[in-house]
Short mmCIF file of C-alpha atoms in Angstrom, two decimals:
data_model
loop_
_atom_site.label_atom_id
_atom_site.label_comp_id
_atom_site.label_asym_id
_atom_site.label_seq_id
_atom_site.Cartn_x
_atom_site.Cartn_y
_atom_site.Cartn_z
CA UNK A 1 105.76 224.79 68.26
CA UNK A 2 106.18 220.97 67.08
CA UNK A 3 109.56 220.33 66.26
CA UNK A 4 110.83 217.10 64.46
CA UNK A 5 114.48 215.90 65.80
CA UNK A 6 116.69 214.62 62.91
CA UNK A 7 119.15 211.96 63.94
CA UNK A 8 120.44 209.23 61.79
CA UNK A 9 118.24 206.81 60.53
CA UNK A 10 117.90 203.11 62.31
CA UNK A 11 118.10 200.15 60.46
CA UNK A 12 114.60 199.13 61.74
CA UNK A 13 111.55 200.73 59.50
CA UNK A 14 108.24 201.17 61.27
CA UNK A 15 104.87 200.77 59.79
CA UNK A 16 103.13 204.13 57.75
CA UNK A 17 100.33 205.33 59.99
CA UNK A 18 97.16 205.98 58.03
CA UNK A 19 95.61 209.33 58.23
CA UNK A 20 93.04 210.32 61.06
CA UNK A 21 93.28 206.47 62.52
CA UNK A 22 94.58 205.71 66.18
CA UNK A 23 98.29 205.04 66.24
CA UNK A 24 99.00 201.49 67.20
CA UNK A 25 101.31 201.18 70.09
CA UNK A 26 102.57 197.75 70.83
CA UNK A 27 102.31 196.03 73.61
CA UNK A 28 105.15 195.51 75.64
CA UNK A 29 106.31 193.58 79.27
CA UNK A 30 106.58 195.91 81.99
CA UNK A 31 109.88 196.35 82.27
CA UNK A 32 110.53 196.61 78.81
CA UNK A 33 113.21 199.89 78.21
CA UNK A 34 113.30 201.30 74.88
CA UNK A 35 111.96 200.70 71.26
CA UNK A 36 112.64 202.32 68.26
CA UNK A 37 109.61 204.49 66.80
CA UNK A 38 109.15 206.81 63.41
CA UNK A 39 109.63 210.74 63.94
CA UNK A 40 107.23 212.58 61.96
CA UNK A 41 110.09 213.83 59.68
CA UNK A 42 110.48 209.99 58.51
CA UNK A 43 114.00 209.42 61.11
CA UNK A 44 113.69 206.49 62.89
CA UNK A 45 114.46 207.22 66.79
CA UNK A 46 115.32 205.32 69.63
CA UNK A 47 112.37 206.03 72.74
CA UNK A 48 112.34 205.25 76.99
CA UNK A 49 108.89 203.68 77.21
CA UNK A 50 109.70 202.58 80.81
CA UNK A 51 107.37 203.54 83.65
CA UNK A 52 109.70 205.79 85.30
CA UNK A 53 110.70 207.78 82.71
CA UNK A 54 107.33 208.38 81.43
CA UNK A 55 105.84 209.14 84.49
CA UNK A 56 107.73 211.78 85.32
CA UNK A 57 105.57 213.48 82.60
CA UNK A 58 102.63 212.44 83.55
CA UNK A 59 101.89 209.67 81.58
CA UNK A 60 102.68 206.16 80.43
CA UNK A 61 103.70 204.76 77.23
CA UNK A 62 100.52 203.52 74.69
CA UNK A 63 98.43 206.66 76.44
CA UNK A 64 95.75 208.11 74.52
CA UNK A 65 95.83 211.66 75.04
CA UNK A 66 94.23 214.70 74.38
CA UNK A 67 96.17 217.55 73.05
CA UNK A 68 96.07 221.19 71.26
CA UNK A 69 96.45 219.43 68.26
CA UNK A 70 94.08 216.29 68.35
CA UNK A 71 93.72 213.07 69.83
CA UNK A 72 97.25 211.41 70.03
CA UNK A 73 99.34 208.16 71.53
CA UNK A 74 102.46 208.22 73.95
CA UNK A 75 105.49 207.27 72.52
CA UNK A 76 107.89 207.50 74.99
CA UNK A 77 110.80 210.03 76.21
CA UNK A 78 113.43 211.34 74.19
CA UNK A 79 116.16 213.81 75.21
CA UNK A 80 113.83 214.76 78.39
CA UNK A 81 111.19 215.37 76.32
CA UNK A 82 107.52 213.25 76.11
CA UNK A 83 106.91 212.51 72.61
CA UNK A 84 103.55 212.03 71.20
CA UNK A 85 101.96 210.42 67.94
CA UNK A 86 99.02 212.50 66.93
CA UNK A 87 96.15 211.13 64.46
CA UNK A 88 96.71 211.94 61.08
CA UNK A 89 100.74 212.92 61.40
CA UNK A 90 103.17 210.51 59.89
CA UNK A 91 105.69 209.92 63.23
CA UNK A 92 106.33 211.25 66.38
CA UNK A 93 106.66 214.90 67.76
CA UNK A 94 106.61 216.89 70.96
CA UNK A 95 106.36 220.61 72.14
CA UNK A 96 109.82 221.75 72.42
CA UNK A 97 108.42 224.56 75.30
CA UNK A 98 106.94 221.50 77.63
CA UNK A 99 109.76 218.91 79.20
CA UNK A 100 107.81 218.71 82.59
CA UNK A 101 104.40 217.95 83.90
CA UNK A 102 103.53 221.25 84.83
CA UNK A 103 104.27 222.23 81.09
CA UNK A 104 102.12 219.99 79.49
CA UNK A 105 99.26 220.67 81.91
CA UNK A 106 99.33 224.36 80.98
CA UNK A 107 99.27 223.42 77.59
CA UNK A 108 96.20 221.35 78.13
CA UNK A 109 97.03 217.99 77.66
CA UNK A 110 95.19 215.43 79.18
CA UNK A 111 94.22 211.77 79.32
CA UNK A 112 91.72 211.34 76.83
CA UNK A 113 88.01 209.35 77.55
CA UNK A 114 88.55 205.14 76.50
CA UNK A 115 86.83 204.32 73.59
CA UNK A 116 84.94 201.48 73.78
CA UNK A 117 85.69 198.99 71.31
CA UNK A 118 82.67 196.95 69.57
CA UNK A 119 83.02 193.05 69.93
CA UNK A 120 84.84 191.83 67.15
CA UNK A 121 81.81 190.08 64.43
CA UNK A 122 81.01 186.80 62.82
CA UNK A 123 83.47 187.13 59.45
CA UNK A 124 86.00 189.28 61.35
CA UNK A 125 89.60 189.02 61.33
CA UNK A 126 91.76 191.04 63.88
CA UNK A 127 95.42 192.12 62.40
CA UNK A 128 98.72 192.31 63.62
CA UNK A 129 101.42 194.78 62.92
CA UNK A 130 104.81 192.76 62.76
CA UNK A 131 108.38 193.38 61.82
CA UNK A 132 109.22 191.39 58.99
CA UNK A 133 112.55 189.63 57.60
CA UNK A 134 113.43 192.65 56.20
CA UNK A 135 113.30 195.10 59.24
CA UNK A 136 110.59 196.94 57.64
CA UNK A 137 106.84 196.54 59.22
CA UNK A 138 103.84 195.04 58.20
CA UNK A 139 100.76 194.12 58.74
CA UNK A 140 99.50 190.58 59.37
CA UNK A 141 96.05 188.78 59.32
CA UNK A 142 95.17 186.68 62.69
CA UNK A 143 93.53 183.56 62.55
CA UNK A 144 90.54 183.09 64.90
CA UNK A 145 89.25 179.47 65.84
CA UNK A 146 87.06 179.24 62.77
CA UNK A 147 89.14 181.52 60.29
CA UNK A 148 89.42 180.76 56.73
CA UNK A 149 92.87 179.58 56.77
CA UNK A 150 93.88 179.29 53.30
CA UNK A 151 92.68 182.66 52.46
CA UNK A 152 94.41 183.93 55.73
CA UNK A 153 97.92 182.48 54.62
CA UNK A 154 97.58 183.51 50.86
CA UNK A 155 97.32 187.15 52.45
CA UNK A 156 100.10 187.28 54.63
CA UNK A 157 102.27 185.65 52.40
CA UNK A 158 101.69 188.82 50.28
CA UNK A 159 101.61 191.06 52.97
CA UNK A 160 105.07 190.02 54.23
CA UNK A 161 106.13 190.22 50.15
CA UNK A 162 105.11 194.06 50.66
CA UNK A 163 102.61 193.08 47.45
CA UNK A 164 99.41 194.29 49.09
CA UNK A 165 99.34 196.51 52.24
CA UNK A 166 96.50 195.39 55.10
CA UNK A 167 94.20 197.56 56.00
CA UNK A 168 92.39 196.92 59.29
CA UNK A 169 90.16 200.10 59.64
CA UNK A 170 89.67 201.99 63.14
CA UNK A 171 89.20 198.75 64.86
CA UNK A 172 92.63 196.95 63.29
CA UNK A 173 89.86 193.87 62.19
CA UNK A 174 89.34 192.78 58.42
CA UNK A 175 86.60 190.63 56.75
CA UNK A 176 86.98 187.58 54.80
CA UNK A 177 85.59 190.11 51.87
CA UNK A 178 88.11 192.86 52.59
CA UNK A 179 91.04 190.33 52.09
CA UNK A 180 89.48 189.13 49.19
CA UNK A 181 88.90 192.50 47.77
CA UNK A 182 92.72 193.70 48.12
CA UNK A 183 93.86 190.18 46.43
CA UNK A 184 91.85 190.54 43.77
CA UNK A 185 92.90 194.21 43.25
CA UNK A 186 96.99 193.41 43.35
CA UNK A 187 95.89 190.53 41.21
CA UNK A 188 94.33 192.44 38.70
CA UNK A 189 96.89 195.25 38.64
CA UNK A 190 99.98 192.51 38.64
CA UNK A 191 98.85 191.22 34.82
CA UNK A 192 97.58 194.81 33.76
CA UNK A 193 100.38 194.71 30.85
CA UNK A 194 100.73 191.02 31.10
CA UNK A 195 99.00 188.20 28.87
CA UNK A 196 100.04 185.41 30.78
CA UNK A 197 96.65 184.64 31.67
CA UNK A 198 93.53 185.96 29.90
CA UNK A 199 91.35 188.64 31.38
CA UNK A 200 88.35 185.43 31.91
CA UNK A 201 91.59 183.19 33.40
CA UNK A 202 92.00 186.16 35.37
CA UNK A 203 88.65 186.59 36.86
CA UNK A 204 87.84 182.70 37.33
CA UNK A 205 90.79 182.67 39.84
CA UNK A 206 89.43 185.59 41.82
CA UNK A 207 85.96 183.96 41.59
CA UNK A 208 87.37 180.57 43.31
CA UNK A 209 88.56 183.30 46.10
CA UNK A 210 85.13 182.98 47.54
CA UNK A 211 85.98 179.37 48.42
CA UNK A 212 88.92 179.82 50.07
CA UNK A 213 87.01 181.14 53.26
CA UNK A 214 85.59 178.11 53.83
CA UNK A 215 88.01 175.80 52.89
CA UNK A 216 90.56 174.20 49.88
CA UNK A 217 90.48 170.98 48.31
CA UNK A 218 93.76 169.71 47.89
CA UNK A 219 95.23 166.29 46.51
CA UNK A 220 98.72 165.32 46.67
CA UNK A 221 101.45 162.70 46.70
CA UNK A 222 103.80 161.21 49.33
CA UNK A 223 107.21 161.64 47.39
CA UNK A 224 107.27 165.38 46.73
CA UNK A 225 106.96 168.28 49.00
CA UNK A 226 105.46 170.90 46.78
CA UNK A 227 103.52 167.55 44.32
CA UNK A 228 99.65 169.34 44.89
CA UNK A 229 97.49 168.94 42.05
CA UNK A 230 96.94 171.72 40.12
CA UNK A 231 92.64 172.67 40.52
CA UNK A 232 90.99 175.62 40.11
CA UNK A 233 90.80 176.99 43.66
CA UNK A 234 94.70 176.55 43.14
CA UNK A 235 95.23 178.20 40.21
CA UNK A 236 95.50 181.63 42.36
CA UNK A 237 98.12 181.17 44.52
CA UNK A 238 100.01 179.64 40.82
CA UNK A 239 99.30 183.61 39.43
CA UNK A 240 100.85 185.25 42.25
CA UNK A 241 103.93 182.84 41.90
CA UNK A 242 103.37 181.29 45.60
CA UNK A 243 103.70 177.22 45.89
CA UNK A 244 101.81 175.09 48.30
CA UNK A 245 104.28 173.12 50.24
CA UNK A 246 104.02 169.48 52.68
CA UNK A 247 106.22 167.29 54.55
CA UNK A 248 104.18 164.54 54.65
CA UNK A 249 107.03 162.38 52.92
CA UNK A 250 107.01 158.64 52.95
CA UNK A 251 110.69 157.31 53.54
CA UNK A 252 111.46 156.08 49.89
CA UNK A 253 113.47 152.52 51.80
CA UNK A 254 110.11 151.29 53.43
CA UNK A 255 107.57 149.24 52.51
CA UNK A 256 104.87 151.93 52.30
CA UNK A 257 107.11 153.54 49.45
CA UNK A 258 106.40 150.96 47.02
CA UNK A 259 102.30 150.91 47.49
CA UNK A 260 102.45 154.72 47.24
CA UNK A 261 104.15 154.77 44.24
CA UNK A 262 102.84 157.23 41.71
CA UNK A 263 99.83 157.34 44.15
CA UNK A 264 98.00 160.60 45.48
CA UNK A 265 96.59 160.79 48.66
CA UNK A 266 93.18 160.65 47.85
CA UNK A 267 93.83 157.40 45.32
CA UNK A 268 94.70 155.55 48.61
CA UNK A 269 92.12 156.90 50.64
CA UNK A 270 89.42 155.37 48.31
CA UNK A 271 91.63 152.21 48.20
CA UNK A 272 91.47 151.45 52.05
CA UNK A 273 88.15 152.21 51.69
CA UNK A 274 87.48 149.60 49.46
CA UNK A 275 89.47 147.23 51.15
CA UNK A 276 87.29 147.73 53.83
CA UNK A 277 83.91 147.52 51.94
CA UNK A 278 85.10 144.69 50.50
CA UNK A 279 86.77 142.41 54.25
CA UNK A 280 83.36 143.71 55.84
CA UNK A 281 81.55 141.99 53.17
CA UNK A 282 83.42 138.92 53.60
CA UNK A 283 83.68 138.95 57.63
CA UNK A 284 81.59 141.81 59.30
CA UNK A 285 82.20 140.25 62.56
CA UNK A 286 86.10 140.27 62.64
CA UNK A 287 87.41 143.15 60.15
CA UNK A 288 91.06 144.22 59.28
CA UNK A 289 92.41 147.10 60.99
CA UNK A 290 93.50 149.19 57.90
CA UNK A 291 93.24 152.65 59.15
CA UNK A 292 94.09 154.91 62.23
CA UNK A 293 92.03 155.22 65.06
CA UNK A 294 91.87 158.79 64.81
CA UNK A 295 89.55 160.32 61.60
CA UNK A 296 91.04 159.71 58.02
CA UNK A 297 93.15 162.98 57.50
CA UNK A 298 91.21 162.82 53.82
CA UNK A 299 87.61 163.38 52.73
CA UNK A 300 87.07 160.61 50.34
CA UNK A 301 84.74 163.16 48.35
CA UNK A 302 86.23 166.72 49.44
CA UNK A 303 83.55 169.18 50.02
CA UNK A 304 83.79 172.19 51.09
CA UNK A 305 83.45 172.43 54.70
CA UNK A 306 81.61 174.47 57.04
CA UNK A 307 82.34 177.91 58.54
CA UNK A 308 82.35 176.66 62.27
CA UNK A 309 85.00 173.45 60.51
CA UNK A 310 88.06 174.28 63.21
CA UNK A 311 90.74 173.75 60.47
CA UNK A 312 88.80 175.01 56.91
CA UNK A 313 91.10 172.69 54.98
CA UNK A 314 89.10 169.86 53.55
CA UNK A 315 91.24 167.39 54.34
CA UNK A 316 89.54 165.85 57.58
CA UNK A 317 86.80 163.42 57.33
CA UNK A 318 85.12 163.17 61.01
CA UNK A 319 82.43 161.74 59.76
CA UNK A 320 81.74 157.46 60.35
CA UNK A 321 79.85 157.71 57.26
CA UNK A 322 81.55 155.70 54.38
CA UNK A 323 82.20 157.14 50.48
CA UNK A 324 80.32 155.41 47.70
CA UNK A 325 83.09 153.42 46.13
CA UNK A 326 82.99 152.36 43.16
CA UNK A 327 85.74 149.57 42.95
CA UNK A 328 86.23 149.08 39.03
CA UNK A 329 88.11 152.60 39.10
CA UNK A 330 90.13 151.68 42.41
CA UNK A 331 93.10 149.63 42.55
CA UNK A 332 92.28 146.68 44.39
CA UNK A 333 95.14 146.27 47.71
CA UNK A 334 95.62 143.07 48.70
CA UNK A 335 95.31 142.50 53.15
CA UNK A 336 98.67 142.99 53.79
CA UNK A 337 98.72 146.15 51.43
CA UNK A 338 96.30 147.80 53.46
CA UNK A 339 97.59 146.89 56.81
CA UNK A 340 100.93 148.38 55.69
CA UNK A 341 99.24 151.78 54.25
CA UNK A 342 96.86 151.67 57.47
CA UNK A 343 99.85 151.38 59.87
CA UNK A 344 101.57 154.36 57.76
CA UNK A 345 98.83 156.63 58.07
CA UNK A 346 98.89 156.06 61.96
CA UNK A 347 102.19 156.59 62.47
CA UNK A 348 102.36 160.02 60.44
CA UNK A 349 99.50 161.19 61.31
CA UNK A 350 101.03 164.57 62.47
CA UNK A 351 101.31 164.99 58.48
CA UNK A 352 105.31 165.57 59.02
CA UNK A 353 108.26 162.72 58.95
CA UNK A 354 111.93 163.76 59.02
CA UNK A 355 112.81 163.12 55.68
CA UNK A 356 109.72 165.21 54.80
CA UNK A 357 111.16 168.43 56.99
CA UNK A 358 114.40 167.87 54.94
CA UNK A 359 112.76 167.46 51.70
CA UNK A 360 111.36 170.93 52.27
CA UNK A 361 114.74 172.89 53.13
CA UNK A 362 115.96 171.14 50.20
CA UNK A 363 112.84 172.52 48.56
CA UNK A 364 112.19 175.89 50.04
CA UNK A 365 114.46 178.81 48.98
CA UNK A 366 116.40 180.82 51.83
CA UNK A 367 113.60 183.42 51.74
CA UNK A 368 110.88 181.95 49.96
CA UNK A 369 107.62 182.57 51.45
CA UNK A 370 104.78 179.43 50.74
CA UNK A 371 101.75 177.99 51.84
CA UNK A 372 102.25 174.78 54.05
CA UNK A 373 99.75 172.09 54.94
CA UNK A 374 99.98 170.49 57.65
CA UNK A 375 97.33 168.74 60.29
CA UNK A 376 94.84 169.93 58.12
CA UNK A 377 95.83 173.35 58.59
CA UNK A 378 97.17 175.91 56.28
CA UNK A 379 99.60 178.51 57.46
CA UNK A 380 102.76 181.13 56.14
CA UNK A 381 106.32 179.35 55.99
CA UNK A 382 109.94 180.73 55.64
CA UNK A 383 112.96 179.23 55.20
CA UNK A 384 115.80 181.90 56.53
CA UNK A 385 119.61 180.48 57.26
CA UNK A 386 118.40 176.63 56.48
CA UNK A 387 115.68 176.34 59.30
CA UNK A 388 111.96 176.51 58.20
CA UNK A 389 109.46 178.79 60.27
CA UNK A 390 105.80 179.10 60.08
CA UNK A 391 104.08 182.80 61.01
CA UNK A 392 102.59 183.04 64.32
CA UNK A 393 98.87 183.43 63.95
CA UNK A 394 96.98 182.61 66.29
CA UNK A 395 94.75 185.19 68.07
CA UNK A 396 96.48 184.78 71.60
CA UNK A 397 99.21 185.99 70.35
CA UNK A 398 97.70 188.97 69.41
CA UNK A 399 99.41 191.08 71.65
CA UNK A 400 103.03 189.71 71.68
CA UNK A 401 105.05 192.34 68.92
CA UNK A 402 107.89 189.85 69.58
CA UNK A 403 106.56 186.94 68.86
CA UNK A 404 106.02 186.47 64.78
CA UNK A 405 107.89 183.09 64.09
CA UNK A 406 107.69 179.66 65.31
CA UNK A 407 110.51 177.01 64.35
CA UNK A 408 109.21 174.19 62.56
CA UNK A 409 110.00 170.85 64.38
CA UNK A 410 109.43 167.63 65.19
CA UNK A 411 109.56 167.46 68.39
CA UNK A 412 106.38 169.87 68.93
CA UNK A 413 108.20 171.98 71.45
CA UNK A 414 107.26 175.62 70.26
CA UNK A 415 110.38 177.91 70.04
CA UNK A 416 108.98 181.49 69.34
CA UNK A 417 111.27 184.31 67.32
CA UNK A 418 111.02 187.98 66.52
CA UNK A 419 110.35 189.17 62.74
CA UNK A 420 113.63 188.93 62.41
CA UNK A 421 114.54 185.62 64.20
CA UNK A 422 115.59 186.71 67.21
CA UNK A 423 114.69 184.25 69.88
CA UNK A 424 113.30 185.94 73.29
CA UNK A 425 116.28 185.37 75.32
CA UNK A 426 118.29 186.52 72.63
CA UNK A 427 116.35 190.32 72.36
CA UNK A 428 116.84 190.54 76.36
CA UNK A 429 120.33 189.95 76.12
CA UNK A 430 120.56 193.15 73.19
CA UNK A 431 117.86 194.98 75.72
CA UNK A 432 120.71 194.54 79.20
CA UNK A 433 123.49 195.76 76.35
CA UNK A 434 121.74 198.76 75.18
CA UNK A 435 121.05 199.60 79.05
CA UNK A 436 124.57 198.85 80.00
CA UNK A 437 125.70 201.16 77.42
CA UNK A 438 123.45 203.91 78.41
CA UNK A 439 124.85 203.38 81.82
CA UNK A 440 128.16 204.22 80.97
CA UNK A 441 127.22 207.72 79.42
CA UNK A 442 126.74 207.12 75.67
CA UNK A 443 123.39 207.83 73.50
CA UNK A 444 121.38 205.42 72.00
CA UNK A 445 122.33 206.66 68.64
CA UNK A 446 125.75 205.85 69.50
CA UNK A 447 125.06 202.27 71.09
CA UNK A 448 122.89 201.50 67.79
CA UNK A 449 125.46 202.25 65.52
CA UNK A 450 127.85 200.36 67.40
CA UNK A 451 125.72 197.21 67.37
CA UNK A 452 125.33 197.49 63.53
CA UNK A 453 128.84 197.76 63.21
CA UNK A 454 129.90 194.72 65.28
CA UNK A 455 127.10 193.11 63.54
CA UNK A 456 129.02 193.76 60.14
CA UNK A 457 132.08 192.55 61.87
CA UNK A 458 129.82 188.96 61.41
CA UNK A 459 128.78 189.10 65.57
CA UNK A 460 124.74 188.31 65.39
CA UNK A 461 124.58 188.91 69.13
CA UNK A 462 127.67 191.82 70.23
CA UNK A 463 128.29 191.68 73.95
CA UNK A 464 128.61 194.69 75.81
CA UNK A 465 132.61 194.54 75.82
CA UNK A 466 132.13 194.60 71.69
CA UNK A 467 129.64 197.47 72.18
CA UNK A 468 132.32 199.48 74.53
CA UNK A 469 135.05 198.82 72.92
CA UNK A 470 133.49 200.13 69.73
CA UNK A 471 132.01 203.21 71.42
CA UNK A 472 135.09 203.98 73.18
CA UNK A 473 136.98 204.12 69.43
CA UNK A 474 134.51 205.22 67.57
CA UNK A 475 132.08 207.58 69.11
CA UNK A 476 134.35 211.20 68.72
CA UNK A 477 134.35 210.37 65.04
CA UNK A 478 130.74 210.05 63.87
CA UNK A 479 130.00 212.78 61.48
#
């Protein structure tokens, strides 16, 4: 007989399994102790997945296993007890008449045969299932070294707003044509019984989705964070209500201010440019150094670029070739003009400048989800308790539940957080209180709802003496 426990419900959701699909168990450091898991009845439990405890069964935690009732996973140990996810059930179970090895031999449950996964394809995407802001989890869209990166972030932007719900198959992998699919179909169903936009407005936007998987156009200016121009390939992330964010802010005191003044960025691409067409002209053998070494962060006519382009954002010119300028539509800069904007460019050519990362936590709403640009790159940003944080996608992080944010700095040194900005060090330290705790006798019911009480109290991080004390006042009188 499978019997569901009921316990009181955690404050951490976990993601819906989809029927007759192989559970997705996370993968965790070895000595990892406990995480908190979905019971079929819906409660949210707290599971050993550590070696020992698991083995004493039989088996380890993330197992595939056959058993009387179908392929299933390992969750962990509960209450002596091995629990198991089985395909197709909505949480986690176990046989009530098998606690030991010998048990769930008799009842004929076994390692199952691997399956062999196929190699991920050309156009594939592997997901992610992450905890987001809100405790709840979702599921998140990787980005490979070629993927589409605009059409990646415009996804999990609405995947973390709960607005469309990934689907990554058997295989947890999605196609640049699945993601457009399930935009288009919360687009569509968002203006059902709304005229804001025509049914034609409508459909043009989802048509421009095509582009988005090999690149964006986009054309801004230096004095506002969120000042893109407005294009057709834009117009979708205007429907769903999601802005397209920089930092690449010129500091209004300096020279460089002035010349960009009511300037965009590709009005003074095609301006250097010039400038340059026009000093070769006049001294080939001894011209002006008006631009970076490194390639103009601009195409000076933005095409879109090619699937194996690294970054998909057509903002990157590494081509020698020069544009076709015609100068009686481009401001002429005098030499000193362009040495000042050439110098500029150089110096921010990380696309970020402190009073641009102000400018967008003065922008951003605590909460807001956008899409930021940046190094010809476009990714998933936050802004949660006046920090900004872009979402963790690249594909070696696959692997690493844990690690879903990354604070956005200058400095470039990478400091990683959970889904719901904890640092690492910070989820040991809660990982050696819950284990202290259990030490000393209590349950892990009892140690959770004593964290989420001092928590209330306004302690982010309890220590273990907050965690006893709370225990030792509180425990007799839970209902």
């Amino acid at each position: 007989k499978l019997l569901p426990f009921q316990f009181e419900r955690s404050m951490v959701m976990v993601a819906k399994i989809h029927q007759e699909e192989p559970i997705d168990i996370p993968d965790l450091e070895d000595d990892a102790g406990f995480i908190e898991y979905s019971a079929k009845n819906g409660d949210v439990l707290m599971f050993d997945i550590s070696e020992k405890s698991c083995r004493k069964h039989g088996f380890e935690f993330g197992n595939r296993v056959e058993t009387p009732r179908g392929l299933a996973s390992v969750v962990g140990v509960r209450d002596h007890c091995l629990w198991f996810h089985i395909d197709g059930d909505p949480g986690a179970s176990f046989w009530d008449n098998a606690n030991n090895l010998d048990k769930l031999i008799d009842l004929g449950i076994k390692l199952a045969a691997p399956e062999i996964e196929p190699e991920i394809g050309v156009g594939e995407y592997r997901i992610k299932k992450v905890q987001c802001p809100s405790g709840e989890q979702v599921t998140i869209v990787m980005q490979n070294q070629n993927g589409p990166c605009p059409l990646i972030a415009l996804c999990n932007v609405l995947a973390l707003r709960g607005t469309i719900n990934v689907d990554g198959g058997k295989y947890d992998r999605i196609t640049c044509e699945g993601m457009i699919q399930q935009i288009s179909s919360s687009l569509r169903k968002m203006y059902d019984f709304d005229n804001t936009y025509s049914h034609e407005s409508i459909q043009e936007a989802i048509n421009s989705m095509q582009v988005l998987q090999y690149g964006m156009d986009i054309n801004f200016s230096f004095s506002n964070c969120d000042s893109i121009e407005n294009t057709q390939t834009t117009k979708i992330f205007q429907m769903f209500g999601i802005r397209i964010v920089h930092g690449w802010i010129v500091d209004p005191s300096s020279q460089a201010a002035t010349i960009l003044q009511n300037q965009s960025y590709n009005d003074i691409t095609l301006q250097l440019a010039a400038l340059q067409e026009k000093t070769d002209k006049k001294q080939s053998s001894n011209s002006i150094n008006i631009a970076p070494s490194s390639p103009s962060p601009v195409k000076m006519k933005p095409v879109a670029s090619s699937p194996s382009s690294n970054t998909n954002a057509n903002t990157n010119a590494n081509s020698s070739e020069k544009p076709n300028v015609d100068n009686s539509e481009v401001k002429i800069l005098s030499k000193e003009e362009g040495m000042i904007l050439g110098d500029f460019l150089e110096l921010t050519c990380q696309q970020l400048t402190p009073i641009g990362l102000n400018k967008l936590k003065e922008t951003c709403k605590d909460g807001e989800l956008t899409i930021f640009f940046r190094n010809n790159h476009f990714s998933t940003l936050i802004k949660h308790e006046n920090e900004l944080y872009t979402l963790v996608t690249d594909i070696g992080y696959e692997k690493e539940p844990q690690i879903v944010w990354e604070l956005l700095s200058l400095d470039g040194n990478s400091v990683f957080l959970s889904g719901t900005f904890f640092t690492l060090e910070e989820l040991k330290q809660q990982e050696i209180v819950r284990n202290t705790a259990l030490e000393f006798g209590f349950f892990m019911m009892d140690i959770e709802n004593a964290i989420r009480e001092c928590q209330k109290k306004g302690k982010k991080f309890p220590d273990i003496d907050d965690v006893l004390l709370w225990l030792s006042e509180n425990v007799g009188q839970l209902e």
